[in-house]
Tab-separated table of C-alpha atoms (C1' of nucleotides) in Angstrom:
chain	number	residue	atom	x	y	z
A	589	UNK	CA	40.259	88.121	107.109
A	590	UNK	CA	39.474	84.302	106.403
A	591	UNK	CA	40.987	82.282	108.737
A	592	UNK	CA	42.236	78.939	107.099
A	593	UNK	CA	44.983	76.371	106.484
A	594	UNK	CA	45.075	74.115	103.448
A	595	UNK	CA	47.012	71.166	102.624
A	596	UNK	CA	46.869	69.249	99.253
A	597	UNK	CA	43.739	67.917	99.467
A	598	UNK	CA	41.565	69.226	101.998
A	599	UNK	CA	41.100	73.064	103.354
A	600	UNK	CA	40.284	73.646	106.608
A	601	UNK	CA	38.870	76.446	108.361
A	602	UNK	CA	38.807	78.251	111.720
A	603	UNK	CA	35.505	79.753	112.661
A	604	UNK	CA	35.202	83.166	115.180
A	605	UNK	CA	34.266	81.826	118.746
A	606	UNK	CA	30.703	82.751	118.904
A	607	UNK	CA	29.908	79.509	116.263
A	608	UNK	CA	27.785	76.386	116.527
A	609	UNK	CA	28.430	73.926	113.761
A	610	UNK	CA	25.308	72.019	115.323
A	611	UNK	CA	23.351	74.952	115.539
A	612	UNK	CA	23.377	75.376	111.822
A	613	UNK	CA	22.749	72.688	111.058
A	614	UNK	CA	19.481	72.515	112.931
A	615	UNK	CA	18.649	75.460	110.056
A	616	UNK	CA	20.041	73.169	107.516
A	617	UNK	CA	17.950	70.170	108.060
A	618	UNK	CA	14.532	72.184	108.192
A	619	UNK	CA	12.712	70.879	105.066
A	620	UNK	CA	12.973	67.518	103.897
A	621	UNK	CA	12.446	68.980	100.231
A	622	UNK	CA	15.919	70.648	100.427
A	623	UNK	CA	17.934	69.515	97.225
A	624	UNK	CA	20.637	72.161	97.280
A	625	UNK	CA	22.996	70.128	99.487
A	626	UNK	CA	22.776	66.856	101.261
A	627	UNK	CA	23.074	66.389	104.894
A	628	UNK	CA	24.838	62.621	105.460
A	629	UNK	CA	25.861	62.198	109.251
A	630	UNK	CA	26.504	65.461	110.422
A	631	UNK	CA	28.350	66.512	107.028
A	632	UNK	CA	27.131	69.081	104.359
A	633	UNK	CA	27.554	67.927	101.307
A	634	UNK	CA	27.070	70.163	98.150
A	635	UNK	CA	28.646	71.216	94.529
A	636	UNK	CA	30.168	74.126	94.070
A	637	UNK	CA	30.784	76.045	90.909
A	638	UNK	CA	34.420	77.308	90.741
A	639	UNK	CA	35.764	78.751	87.810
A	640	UNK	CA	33.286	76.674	85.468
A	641	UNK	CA	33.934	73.549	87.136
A	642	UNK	CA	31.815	71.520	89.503
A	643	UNK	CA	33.312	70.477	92.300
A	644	UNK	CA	31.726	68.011	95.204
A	645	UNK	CA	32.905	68.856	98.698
A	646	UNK	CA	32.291	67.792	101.909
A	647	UNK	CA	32.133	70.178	104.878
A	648	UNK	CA	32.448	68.643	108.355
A	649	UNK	CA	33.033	69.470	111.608
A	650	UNK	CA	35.220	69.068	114.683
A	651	UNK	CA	36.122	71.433	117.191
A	652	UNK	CA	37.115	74.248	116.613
A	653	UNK	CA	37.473	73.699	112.775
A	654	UNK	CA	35.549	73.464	109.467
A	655	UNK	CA	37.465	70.596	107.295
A	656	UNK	CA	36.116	70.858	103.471
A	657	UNK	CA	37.251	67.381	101.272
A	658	UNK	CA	37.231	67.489	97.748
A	659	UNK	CA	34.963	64.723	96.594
A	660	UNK	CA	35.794	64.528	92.828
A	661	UNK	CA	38.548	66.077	92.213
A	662	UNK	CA	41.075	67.858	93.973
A	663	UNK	CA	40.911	71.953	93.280
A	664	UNK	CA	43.857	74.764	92.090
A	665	UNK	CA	44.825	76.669	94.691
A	666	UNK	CA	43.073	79.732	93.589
A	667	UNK	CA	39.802	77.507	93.144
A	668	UNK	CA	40.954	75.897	96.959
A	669	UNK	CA	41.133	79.958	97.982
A	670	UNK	CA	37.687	80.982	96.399
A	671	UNK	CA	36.071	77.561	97.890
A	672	UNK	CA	37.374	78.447	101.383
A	673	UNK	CA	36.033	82.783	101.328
A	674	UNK	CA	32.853	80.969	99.616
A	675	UNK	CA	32.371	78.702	103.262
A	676	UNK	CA	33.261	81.711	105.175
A	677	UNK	CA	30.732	83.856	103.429
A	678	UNK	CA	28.177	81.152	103.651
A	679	UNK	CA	28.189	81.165	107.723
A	680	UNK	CA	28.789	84.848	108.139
A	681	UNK	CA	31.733	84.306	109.442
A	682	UNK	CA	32.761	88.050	108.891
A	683	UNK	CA	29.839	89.137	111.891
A	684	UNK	CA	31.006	89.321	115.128
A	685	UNK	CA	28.049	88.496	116.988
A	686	UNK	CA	29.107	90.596	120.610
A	687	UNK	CA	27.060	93.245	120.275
A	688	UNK	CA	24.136	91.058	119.063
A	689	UNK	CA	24.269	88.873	121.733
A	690	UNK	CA	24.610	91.858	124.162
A	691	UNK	CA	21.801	93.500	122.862
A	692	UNK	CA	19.633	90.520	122.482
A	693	UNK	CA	19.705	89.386	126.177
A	694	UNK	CA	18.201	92.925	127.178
A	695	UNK	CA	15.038	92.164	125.805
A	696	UNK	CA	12.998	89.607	127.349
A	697	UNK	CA	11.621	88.141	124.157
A	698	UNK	CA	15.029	87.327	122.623
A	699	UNK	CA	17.031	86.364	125.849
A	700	UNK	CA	16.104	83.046	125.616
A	701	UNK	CA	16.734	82.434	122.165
A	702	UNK	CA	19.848	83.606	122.162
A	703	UNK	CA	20.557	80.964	124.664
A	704	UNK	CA	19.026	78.216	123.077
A	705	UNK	CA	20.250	79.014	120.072
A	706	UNK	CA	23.644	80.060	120.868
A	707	UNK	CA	26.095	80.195	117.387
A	708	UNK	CA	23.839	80.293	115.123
A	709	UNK	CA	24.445	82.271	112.121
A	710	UNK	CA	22.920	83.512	109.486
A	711	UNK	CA	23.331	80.265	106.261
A	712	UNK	CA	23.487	82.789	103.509
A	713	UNK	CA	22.756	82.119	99.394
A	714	UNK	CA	25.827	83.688	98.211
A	715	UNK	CA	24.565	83.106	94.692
A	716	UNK	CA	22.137	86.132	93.590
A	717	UNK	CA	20.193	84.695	90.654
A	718	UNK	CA	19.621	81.714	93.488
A	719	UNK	CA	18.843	84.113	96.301
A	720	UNK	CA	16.192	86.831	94.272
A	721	UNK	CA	14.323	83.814	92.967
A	722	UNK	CA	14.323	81.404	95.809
A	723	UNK	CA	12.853	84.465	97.587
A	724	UNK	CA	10.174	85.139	94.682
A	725	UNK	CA	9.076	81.487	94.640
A	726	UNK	CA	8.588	81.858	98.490
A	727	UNK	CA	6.104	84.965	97.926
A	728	UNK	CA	3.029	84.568	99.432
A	729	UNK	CA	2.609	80.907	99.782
A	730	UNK	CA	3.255	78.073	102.107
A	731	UNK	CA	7.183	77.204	102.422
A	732	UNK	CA	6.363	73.542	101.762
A	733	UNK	CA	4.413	74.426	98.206
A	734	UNK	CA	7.988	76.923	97.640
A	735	UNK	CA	10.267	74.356	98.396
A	736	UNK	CA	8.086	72.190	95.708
A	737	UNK	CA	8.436	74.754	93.376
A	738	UNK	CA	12.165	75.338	93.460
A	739	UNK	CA	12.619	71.633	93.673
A	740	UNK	CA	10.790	71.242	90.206
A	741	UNK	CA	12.405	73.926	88.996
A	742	UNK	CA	15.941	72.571	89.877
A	743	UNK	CA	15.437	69.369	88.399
A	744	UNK	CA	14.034	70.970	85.089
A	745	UNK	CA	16.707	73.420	84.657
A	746	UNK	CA	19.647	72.803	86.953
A	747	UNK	CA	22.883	70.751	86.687
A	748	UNK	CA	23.232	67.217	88.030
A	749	UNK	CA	26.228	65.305	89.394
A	750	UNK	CA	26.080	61.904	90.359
A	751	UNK	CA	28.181	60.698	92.992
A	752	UNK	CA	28.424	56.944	95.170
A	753	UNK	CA	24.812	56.703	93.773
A	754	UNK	CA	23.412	60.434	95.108
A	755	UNK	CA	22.281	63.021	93.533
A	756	UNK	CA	23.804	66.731	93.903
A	757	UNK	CA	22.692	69.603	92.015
A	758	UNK	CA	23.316	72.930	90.687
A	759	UNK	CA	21.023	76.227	90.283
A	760	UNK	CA	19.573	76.696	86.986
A	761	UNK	CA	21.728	80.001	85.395
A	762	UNK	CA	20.248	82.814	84.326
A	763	UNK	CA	21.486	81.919	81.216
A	764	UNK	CA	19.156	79.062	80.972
A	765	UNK	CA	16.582	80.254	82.527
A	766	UNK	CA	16.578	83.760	80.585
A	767	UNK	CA	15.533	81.724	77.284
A	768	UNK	CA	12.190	80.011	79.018
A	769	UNK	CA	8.504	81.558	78.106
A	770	UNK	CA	6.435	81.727	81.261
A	771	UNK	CA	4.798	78.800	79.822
A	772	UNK	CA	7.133	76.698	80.955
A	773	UNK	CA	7.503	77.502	84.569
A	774	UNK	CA	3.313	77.288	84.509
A	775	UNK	CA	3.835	73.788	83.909
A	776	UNK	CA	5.655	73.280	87.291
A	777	UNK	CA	2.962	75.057	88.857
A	778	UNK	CA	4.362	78.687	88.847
A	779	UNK	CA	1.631	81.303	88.503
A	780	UNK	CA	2.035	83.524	85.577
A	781	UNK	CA	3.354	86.746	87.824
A	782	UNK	CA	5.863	84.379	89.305
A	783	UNK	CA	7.156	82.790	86.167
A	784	UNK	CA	7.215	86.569	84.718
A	785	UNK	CA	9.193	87.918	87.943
A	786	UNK	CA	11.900	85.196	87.749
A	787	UNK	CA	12.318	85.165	83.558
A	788	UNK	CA	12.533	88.566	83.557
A	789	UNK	CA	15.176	88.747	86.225
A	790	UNK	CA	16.803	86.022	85.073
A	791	UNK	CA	17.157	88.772	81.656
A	792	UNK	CA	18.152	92.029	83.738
A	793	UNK	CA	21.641	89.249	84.698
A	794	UNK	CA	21.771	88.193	81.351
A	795	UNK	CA	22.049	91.552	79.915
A	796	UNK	CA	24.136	92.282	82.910
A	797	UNK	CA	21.988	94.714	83.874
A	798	UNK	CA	22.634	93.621	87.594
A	799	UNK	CA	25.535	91.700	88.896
A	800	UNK	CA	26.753	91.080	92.716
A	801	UNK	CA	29.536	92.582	92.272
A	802	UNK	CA	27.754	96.309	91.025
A	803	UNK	CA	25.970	95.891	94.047
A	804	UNK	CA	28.593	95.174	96.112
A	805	UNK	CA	29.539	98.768	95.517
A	806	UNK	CA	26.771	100.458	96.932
A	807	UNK	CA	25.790	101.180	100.710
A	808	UNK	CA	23.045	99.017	101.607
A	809	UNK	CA	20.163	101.496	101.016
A	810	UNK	CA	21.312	102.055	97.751
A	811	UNK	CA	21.092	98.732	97.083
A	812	UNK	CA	17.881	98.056	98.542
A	813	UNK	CA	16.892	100.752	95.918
A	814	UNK	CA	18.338	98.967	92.918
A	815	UNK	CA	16.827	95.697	93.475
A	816	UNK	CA	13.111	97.437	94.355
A	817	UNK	CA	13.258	98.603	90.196
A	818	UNK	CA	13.136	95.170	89.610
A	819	UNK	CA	9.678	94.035	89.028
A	820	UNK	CA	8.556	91.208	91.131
A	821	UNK	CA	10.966	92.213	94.030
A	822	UNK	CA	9.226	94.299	96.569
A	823	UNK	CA	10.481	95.577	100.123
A	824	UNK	CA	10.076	92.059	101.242
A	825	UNK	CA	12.014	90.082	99.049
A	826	UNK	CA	14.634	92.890	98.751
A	827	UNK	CA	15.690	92.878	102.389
A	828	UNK	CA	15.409	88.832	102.271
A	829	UNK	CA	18.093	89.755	99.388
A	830	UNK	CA	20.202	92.136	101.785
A	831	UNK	CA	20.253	89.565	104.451
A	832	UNK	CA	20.944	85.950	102.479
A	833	UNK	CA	22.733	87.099	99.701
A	834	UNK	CA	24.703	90.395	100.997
A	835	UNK	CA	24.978	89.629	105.060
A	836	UNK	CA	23.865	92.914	105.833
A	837	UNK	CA	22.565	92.875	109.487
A	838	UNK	CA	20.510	95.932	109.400
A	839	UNK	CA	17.821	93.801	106.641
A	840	UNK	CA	14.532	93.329	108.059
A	841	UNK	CA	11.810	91.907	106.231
A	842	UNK	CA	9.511	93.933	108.852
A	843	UNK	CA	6.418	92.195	106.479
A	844	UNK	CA	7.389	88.713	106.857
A	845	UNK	CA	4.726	86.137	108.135
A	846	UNK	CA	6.888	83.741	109.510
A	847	UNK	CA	8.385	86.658	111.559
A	848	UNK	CA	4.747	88.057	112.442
A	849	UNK	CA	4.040	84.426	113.647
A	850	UNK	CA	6.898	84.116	115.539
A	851	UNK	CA	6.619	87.308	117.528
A	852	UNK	CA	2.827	85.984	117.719
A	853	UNK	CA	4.244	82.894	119.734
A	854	UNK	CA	6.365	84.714	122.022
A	855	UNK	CA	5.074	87.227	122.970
A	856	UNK	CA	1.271	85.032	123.289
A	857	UNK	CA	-0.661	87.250	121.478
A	858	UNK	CA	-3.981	86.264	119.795
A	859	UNK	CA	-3.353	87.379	116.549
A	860	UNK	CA	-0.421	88.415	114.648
A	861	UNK	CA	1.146	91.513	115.358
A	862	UNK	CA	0.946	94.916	113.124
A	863	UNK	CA	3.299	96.488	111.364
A	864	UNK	CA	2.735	99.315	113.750
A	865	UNK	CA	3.746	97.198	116.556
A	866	UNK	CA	6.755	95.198	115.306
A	867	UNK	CA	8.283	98.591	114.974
A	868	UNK	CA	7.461	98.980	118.381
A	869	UNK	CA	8.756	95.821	119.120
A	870	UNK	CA	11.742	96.429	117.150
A	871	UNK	CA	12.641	99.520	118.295
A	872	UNK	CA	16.076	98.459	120.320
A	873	UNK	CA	16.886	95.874	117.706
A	874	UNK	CA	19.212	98.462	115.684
A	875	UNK	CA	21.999	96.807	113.317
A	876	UNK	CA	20.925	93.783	114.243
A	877	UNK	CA	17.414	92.959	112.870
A	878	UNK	CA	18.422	90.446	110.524
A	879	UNK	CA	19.978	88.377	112.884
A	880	UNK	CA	16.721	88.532	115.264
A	881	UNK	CA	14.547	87.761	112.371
A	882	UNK	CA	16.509	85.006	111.321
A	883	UNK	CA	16.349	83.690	115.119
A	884	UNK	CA	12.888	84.042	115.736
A	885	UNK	CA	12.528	81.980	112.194
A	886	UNK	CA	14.518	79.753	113.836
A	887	UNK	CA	12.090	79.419	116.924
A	888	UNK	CA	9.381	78.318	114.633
A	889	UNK	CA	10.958	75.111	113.757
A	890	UNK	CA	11.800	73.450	117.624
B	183	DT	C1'	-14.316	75.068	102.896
B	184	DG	C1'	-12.242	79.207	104.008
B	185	DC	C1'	-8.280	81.184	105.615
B	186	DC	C1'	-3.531	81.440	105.209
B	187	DA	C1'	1.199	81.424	103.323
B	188	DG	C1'	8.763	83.763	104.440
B	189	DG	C1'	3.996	89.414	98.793
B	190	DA	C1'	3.855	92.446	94.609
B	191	DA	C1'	1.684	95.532	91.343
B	192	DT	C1'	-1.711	98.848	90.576
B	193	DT	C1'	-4.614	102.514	91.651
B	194	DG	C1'	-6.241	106.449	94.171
B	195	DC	C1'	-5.444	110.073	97.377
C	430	DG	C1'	4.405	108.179	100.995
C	431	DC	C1'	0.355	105.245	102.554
C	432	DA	C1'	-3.976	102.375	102.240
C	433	DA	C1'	-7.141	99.604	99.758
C	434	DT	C1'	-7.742	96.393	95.990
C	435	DT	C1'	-6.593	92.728	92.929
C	436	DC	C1'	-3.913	88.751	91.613
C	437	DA	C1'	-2.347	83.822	92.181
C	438	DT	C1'	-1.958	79.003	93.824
C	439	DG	C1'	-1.593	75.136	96.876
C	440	DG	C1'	-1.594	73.503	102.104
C	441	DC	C1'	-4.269	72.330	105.891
DNA sequence: TGCCAGGAATTGC
DNA sequence: GCAATTCATGGC
């Protein structure tokens, strides 16, 4: 299923055909607050955790490959192996975009962005600890304010590696964060619910209560259903969930104000749309509505 | 200053 | 199941 090649100290990797490198990147760069990875050039630099270990990498691009170099130090090949499924998960390589695409330039509103924005996939937080939180700190407030948050909270409670004088960094774990009172996350500006929401999930992992991998079992409603008994995630954050952490194209964060505002634009409405009509609007978008939501997100930031 | 932001829980029907 | 209400906190 992944398509790669790896020698001793690099991997490469060979992405499907409907992929722009640049295109992603665009996504990549959209906050300046970002301190998950580092974008030097037109390289992605991040750490990932392998098997306990930290590892630097470097992902970069030229056509028709991905080429990942080991920074620090040069990866087993099992950890080479679960580095090169974790890139391929992290662009979606697994969707074959066709049908999207063939779908999407039927309707007037999305024919030209899937021009514009041709190979764009969806950048997914393979992590789940990272990907239910991120989305709780985004709940109801402005993404600059969220990316403040998480950025506070990262420094607190994350991992740091140095490297040529830059700093990467690492999630907080559950682990850590599962011992906090909300009293701490107040003092990085979290309100009380949100410091609740993300302690207390950070205990459900803990306890291993939920893991990725149970969830992997289930069919996608099911798991929808799992993550709504968790309190603090809502229909909202538990299709962001579906989309960023699980790939599943059918996720639609129907609610979502970026996607209200982007429909808005498009379409040059007044006001934002209703519910009512982005179902309406919707309605031919079948199996594919995460990729159009992540698109029109994408349209917000030209 | 008031409205808004990549909402959720609670309550009432 | 669906709507109205309350909560929470900074950005602009």
């Amino acid at each position: 299923m992944i398509n790669w090649i790896h020698s001793d100290t690099y991997i490469e990797i060979i992405p499907p055909v409907e992929f722009s490198y640049e295109q992603c990147l665009v996504f990549l760069r959209r906050s300046d607050l970002e301190l998950m990875y580092q974008i030097q050039e037109n390289d992605i630099l991040q750490v990932v955790s392998v098997d306990s270990e930290n590892l630097l990498i470097k992902i970069s691009y030229s056509p028709h490959r991905l080429r990942i170099d080991f920074l620090t130090k040069v990866p087993s090949i099992t950890q080479r192996q679960k580095i090169a499924s974790y890139i391929w998960g992290l662009f979606d390589f697994n969707q074959n975009l066709t049908a999207f695409y063939e779908m999407a330039s039927q309707e007037v509103m999305l024919q030209p962005l899937i021009e514009k924005y041709y190979g764009l996939r969806i950048i997914g937080i393979p992590d789940l600890f990272e990907a239910v939180t991120w989305a709780i700190m985004g709940q109801q407030i402005n993404l600059k304010f969220a990316y403040l948050l998480k950025r506070r909270f990262v420094e607190h409670y994350g991992e740091r590696v140095s490297h040529d004088g830059k700093d990467y960094w690492i999630y907080p774990s559950f682990h850590t964060i599962a011992s906090l009172e909300t009293s701490d996350l107040r003092k990085l500006q979290f309100s009380t619910s949100k410091a609740s929401y993300i302690i207390g999930f950070a205990k459900l992992m803990r306890e291993g209560e939920i893991t990725k991998e149970e969830l992997l079992r289930l069919k996608p409603q099911q798991m929808k259903e799992t993550l709504l008994q968790v309190k603090g995630i809502g229909h909202w954050t538990a299709d962001y969930v579906l989309m960023k952490c699980f790939h599943i194209p059918t996720a639609f964060p129907i609610a979502d104000a970026g996607l209200h505002q982007a429909i808005q634009k498009r379409l040059g409405f007044n006001q934002k749309p209703t519910i009512g009509e982005v179902k309406e609007i919707s309605k031919n978008w079948n199996g594919w509505q995460a990729y159009v939501t992540f698109y029109l997100w994408r349209s917000l930031y030209d």
